[in-house]
JSON list of N, CA and C and ligand atoms in Angstrom, two decimals:
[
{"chain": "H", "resi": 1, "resn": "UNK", "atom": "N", "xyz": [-37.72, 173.40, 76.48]},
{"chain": "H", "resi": 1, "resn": "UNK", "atom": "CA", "xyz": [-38.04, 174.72, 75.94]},
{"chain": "H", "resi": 1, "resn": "UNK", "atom": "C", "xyz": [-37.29, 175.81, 76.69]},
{"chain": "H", "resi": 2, "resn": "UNK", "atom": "N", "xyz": [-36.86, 176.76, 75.79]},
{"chain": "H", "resi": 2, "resn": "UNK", "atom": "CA", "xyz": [-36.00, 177.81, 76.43]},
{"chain": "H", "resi": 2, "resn": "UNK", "atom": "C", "xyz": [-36.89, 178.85, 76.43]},
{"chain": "H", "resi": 3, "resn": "UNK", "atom": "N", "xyz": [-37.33, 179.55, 77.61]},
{"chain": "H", "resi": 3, "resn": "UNK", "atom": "CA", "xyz": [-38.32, 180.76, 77.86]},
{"chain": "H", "resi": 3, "resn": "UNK", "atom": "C", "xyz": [-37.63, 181.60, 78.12]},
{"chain": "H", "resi": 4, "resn": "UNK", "atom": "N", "xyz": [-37.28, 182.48, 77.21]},
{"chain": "H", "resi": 4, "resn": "UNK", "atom": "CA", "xyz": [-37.00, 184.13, 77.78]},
{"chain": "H", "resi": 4, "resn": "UNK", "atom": "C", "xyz": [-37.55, 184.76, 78.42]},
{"chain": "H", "resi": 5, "resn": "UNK", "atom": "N", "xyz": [-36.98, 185.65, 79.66]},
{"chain": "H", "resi": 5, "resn": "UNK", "atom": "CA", "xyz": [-37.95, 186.70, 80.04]},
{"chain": "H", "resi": 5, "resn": "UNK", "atom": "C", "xyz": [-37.10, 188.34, 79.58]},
{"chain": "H", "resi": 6, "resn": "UNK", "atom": "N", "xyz": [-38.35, 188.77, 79.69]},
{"chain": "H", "resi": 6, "resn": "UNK", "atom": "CA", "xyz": [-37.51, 190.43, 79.08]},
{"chain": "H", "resi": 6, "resn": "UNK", "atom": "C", "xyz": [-37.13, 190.97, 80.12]},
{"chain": "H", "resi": 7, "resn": "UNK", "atom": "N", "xyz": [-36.07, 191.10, 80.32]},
{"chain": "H", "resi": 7, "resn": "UNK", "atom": "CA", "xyz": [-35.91, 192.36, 81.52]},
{"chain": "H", "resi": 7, "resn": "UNK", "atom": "C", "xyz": [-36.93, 193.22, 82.12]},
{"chain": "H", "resi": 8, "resn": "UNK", "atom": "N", "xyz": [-37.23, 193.11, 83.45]},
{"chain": "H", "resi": 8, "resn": "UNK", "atom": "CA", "xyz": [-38.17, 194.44, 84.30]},
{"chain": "H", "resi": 8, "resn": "UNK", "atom": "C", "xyz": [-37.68, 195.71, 83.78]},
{"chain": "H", "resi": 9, "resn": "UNK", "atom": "N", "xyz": [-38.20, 196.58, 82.66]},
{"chain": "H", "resi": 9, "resn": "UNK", "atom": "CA", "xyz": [-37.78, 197.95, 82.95]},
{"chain": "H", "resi": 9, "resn": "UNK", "atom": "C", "xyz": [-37.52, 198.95, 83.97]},
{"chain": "H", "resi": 10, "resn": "UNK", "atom": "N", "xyz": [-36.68, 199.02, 83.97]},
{"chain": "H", "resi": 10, "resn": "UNK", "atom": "CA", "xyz": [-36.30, 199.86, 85.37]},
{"chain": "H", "resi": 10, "resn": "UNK", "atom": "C", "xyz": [-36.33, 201.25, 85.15]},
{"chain": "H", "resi": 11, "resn": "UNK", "atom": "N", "xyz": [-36.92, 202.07, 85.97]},
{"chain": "H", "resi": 11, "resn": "UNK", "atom": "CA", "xyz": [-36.91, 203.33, 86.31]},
{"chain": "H", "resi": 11, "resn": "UNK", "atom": "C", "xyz": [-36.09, 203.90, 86.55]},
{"chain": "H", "resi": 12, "resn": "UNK", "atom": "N", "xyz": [-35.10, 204.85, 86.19]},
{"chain": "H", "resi": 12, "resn": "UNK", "atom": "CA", "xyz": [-33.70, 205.41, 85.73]},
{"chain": "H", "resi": 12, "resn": "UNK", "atom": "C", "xyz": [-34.31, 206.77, 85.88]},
{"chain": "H", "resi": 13, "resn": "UNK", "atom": "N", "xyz": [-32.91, 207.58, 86.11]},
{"chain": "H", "resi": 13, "resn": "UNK", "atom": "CA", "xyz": [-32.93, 209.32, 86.54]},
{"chain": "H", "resi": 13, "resn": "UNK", "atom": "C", "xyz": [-33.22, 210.13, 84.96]},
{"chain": "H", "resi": 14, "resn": "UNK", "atom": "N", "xyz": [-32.66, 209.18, 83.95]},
{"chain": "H", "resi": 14, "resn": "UNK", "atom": "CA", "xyz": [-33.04, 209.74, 82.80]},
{"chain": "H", "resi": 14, "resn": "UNK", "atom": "C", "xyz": [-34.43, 209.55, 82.41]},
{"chain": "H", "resi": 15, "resn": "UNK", "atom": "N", "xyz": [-35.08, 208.69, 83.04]},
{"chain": "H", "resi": 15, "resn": "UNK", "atom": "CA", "xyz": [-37.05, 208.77, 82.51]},
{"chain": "H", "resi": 15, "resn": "UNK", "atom": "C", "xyz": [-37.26, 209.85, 83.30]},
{"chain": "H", "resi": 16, "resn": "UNK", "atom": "N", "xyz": [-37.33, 210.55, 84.11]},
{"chain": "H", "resi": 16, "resn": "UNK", "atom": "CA", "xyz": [-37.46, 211.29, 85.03]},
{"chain": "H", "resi": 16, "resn": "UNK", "atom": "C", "xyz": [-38.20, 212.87, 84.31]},
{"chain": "H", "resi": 17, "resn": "UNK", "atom": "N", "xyz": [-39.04, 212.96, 84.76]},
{"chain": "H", "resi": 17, "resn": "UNK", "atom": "CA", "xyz": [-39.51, 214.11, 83.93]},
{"chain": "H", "resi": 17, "resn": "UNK", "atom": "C", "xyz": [-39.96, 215.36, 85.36]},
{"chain": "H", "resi": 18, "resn": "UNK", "atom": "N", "xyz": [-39.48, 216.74, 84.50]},
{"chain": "H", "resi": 18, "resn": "UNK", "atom": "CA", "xyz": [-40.13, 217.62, 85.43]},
{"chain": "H", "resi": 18, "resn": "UNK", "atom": "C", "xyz": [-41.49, 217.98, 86.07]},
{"chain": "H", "resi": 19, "resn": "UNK", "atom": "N", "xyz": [-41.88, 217.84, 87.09]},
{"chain": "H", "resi": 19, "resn": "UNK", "atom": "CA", "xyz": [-43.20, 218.19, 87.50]},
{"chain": "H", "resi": 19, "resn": "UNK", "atom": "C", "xyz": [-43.11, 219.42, 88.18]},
{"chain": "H", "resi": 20, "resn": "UNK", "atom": "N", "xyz": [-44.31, 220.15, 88.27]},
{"chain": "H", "resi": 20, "resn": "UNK", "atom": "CA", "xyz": [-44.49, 220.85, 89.28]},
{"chain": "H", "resi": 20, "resn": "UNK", "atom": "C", "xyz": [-45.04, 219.89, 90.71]},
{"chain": "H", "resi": 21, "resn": "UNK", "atom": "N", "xyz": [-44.64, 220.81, 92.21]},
{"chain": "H", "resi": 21, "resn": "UNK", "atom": "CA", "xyz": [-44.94, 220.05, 92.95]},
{"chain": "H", "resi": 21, "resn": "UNK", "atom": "C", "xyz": [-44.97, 220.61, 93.94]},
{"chain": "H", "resi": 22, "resn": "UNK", "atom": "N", "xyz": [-45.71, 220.56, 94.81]},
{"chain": "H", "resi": 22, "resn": "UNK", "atom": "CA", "xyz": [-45.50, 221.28, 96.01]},
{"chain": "H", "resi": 22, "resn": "UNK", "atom": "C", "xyz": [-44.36, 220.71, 96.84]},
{"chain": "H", "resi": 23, "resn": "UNK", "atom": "N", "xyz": [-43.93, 221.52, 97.73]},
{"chain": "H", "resi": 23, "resn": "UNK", "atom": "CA", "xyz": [-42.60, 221.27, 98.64]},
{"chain": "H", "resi": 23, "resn": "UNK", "atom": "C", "xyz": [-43.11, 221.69, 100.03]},
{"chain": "H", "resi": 24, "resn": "UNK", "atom": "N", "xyz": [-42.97, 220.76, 100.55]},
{"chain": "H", "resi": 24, "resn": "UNK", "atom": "CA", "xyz": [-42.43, 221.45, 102.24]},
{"chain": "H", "resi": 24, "resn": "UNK", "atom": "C", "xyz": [-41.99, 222.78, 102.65]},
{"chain": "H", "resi": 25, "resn": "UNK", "atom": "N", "xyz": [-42.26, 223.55, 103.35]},
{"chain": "H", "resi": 25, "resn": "UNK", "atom": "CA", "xyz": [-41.23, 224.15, 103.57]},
{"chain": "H", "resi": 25, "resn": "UNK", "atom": "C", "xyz": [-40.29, 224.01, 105.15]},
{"chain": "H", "resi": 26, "resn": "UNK", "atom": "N", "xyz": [-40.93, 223.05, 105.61]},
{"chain": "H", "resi": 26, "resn": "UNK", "atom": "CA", "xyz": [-40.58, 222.92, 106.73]},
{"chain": "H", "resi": 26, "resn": "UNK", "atom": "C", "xyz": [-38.71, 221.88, 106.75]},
{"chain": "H", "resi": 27, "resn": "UNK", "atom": "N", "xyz": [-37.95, 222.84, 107.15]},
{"chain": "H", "resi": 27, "resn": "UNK", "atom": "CA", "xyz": [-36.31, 222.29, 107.41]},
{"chain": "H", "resi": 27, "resn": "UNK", "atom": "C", "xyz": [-36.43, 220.60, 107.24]},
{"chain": "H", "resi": 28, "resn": "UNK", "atom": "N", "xyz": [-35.81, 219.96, 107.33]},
{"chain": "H", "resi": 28, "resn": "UNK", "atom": "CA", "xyz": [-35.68, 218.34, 107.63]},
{"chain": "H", "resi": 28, "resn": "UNK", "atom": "C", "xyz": [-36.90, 217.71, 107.34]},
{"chain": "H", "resi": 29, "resn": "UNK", "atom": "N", "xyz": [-38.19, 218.12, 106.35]},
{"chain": "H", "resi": 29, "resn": "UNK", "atom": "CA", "xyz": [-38.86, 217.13, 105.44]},
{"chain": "H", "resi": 29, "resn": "UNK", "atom": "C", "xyz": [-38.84, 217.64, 104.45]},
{"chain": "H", "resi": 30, "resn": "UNK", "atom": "N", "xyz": [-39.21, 216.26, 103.80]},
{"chain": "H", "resi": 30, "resn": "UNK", "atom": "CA", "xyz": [-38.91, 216.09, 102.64]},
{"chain": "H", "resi": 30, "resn": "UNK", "atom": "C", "xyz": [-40.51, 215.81, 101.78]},
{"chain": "H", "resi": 31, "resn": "UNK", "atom": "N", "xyz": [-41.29, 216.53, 102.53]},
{"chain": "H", "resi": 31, "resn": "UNK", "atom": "CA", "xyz": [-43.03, 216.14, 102.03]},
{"chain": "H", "resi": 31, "resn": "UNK", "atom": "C", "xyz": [-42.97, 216.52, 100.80]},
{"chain": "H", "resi": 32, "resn": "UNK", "atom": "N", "xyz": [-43.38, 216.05, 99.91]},
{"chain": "H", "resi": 32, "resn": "UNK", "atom": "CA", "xyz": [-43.98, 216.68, 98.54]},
{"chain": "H", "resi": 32, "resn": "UNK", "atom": "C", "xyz": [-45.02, 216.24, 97.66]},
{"chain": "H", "resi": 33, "resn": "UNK", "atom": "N", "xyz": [-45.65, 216.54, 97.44]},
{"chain": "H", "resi": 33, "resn": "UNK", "atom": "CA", "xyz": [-46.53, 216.04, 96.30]},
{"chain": "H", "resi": 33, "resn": "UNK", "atom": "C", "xyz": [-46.98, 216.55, 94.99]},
{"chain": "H", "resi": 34, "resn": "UNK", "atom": "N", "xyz": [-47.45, 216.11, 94.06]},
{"chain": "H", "resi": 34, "resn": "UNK", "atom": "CA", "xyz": [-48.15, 216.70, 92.81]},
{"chain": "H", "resi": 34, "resn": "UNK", "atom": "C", "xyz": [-48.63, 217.83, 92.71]},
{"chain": "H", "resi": 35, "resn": "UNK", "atom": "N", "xyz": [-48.49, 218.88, 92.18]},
{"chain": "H", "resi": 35, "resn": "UNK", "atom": "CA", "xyz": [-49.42, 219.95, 92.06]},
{"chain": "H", "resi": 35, "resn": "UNK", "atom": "C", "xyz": [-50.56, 219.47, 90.86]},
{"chain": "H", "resi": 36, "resn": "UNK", "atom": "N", "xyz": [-50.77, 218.20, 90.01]},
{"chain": "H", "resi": 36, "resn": "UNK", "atom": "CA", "xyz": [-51.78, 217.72, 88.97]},
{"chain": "H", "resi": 36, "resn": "UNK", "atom": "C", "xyz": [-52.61, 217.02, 90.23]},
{"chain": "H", "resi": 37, "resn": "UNK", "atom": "N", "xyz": [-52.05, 216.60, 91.04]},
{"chain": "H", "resi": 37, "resn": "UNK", "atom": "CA", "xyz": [-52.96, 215.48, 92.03]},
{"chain": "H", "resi": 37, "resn": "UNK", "atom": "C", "xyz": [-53.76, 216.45, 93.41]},
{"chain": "H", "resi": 38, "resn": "UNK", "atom": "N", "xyz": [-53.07, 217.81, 93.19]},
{"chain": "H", "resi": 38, "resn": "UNK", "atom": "CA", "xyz": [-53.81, 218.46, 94.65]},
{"chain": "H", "resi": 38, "resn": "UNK", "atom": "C", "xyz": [-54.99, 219.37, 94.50]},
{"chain": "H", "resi": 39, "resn": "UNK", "atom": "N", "xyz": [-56.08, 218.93, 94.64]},
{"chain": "H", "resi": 39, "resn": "UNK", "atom": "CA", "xyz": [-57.28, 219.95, 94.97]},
{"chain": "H", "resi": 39, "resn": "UNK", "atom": "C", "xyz": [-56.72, 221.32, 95.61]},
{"chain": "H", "resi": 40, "resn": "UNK", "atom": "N", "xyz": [-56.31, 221.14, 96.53]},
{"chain": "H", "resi": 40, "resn": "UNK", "atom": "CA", "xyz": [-56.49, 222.90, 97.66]},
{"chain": "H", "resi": 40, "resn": "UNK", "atom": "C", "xyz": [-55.44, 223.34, 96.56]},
{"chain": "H", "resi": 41, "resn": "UNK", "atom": "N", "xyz": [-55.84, 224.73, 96.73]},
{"chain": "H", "resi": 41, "resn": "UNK", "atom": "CA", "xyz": [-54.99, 225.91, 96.75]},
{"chain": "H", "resi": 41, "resn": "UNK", "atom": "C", "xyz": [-53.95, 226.15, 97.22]},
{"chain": "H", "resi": 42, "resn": "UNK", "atom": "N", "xyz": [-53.93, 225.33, 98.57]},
{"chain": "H", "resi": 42, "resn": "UNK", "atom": "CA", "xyz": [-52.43, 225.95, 99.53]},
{"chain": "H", "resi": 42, "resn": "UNK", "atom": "C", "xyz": [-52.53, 224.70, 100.08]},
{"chain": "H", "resi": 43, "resn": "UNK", "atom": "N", "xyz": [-52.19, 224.14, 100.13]},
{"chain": "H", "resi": 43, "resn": "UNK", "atom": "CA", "xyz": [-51.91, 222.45, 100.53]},
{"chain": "H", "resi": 43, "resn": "UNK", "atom": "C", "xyz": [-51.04, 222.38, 102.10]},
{"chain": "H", "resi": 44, "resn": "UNK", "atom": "N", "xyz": [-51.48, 221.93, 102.98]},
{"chain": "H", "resi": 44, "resn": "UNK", "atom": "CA", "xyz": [-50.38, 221.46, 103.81]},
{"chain": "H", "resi": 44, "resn": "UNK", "atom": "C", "xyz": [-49.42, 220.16, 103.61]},
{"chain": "H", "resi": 45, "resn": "UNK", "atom": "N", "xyz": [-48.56, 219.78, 104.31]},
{"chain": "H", "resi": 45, "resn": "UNK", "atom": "CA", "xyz": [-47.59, 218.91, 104.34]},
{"chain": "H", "resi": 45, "resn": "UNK", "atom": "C", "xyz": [-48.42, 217.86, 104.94]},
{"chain": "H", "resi": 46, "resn": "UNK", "atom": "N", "xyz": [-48.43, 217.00, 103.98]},
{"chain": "H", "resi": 46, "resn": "UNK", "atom": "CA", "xyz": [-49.18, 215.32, 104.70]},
{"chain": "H", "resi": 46, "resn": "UNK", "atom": "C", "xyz": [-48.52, 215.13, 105.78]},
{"chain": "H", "resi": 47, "resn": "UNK", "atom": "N", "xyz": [-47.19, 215.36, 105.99]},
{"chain": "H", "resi": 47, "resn": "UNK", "atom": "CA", "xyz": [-46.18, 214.53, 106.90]},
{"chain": "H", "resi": 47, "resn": "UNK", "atom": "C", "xyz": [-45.97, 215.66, 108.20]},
{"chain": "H", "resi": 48, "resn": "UNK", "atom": "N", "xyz": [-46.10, 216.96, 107.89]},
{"chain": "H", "resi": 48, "resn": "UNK", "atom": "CA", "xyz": [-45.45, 217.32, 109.50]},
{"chain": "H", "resi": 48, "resn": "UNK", "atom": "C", "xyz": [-46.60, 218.47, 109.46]},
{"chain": "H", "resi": 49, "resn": "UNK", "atom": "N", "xyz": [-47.56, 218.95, 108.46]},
{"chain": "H", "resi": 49, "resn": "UNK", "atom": "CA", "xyz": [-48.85, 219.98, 108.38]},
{"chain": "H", "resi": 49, "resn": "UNK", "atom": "C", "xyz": [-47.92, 220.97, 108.57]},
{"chain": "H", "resi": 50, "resn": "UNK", "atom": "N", "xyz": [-46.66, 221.40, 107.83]},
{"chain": "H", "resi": 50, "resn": "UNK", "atom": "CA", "xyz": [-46.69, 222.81, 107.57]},
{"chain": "H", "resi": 50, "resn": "UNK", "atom": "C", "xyz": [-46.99, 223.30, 106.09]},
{"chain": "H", "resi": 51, "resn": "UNK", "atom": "N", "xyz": [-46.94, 224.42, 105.97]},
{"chain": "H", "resi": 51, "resn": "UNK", "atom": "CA", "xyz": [-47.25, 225.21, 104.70]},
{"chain": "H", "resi": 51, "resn": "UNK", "atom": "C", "xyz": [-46.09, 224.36, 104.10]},
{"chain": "H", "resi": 52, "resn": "UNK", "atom": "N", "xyz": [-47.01, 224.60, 102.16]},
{"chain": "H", "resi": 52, "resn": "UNK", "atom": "CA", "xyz": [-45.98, 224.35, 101.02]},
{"chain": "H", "resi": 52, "resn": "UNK", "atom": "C", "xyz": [-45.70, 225.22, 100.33]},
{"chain": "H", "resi": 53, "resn": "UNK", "atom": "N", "xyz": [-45.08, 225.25, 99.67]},
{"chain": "H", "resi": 53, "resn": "UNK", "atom": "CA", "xyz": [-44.55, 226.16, 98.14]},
{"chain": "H", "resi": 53, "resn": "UNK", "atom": "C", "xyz": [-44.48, 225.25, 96.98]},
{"chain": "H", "resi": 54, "resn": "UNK", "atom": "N", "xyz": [-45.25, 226.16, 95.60]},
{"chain": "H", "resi": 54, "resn": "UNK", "atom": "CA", "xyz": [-44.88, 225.36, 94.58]},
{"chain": "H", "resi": 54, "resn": "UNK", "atom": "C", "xyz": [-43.87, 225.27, 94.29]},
{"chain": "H", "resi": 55, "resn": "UNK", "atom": "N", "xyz": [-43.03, 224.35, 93.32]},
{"chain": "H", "resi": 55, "resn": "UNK", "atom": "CA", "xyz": [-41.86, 224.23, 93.18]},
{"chain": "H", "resi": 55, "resn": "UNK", "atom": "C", "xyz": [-41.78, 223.19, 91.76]},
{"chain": "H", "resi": 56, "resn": "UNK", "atom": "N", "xyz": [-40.52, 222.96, 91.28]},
{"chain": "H", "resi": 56, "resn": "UNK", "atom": "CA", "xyz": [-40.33, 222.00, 90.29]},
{"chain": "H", "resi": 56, "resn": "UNK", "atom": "C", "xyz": [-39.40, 221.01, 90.80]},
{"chain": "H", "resi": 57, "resn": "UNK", "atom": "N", "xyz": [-39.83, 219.58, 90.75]},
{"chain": "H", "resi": 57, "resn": "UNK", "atom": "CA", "xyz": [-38.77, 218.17, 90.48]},
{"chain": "H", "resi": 57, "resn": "UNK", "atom": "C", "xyz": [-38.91, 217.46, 89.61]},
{"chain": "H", "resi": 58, "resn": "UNK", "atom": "N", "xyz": [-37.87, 216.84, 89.18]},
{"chain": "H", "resi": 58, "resn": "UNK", "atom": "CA", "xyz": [-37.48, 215.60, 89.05]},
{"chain": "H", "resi": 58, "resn": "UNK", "atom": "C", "xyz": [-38.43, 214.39, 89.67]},
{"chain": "H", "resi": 59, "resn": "UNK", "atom": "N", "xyz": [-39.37, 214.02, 88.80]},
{"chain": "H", "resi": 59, "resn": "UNK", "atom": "CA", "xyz": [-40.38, 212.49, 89.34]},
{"chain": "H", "resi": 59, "resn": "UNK", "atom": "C", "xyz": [-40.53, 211.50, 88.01]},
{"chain": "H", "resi": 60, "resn": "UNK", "atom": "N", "xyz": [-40.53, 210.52, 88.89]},
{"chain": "H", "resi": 60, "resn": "UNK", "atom": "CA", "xyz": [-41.16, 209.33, 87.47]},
{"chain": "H", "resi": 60, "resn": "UNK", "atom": "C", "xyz": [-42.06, 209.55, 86.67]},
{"chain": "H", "resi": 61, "resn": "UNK", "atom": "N", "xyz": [-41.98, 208.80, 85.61]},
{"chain": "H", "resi": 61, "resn": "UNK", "atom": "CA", "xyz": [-42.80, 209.19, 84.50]},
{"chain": "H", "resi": 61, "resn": "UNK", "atom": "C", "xyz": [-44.54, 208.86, 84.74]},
{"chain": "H", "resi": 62, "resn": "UNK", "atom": "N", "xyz": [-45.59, 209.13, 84.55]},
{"chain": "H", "resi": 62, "resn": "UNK", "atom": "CA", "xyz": [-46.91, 208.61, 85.15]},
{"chain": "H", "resi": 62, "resn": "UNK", "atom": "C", "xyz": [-47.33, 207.79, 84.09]},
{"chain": "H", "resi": 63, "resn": "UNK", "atom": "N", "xyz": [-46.83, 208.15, 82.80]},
{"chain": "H", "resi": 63, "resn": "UNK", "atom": "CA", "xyz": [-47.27, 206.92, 81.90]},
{"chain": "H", "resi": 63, "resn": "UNK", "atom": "C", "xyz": [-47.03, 205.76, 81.81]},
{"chain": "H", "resi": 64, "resn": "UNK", "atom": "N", "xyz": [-46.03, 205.48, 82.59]},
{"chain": "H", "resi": 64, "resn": "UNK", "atom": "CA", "xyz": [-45.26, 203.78, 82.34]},
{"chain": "H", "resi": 64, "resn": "UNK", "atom": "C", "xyz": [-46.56, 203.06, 82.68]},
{"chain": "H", "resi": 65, "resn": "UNK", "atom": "N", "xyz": [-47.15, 202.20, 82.36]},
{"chain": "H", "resi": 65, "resn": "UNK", "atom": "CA", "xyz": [-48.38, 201.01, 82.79]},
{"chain": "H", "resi": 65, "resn": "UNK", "atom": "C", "xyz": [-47.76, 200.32, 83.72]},
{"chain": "H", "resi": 66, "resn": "UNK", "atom": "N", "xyz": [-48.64, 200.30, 84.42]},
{"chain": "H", "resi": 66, "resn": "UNK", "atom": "CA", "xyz": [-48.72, 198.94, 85.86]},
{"chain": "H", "resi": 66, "resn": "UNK", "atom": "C", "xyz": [-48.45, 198.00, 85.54]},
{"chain": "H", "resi": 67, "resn": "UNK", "atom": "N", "xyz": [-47.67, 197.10, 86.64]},
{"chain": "H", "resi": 67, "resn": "UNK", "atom": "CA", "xyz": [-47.22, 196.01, 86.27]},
{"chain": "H", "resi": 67, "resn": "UNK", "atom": "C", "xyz": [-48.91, 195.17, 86.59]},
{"chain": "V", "resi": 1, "resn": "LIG", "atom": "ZN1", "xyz": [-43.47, 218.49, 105.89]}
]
């Protein structure tokens, strides 16, 4: 028996959809997270606790289903 498998869809710059997000503002990190996923108001940086700014990126899509 010959079993196909389908290709792993891969996550590409073109699924990529704009979010809002908070940013770092701190030089040399790169912290960011969700502005849909953050409770506070003014969020610090998980990674170095400085202040953020909202901002817009480029992130994966949240709908793709779990493998
Ligand atoms: Zn940071």
């Amino acid at each position: 028996m010959n079993m196909r498998r389908y290709p792993i869809k891969k996550i590409s710059t073109e699924n990529m959809v704009e979010a809002v997000v908070w940013n770092c503002s701190e030089k040399g990190c790169n912290g960011w997270m969700r502005q849909q996923f953050t409770l506070e108001k003014q969020p610090n940086c998980p990674h170095c606790g400085s202040s953020m700014s909202l901002d817009k990126k480029l992130v994966p899509p949240l709908n793709d289903p779990l493998p």
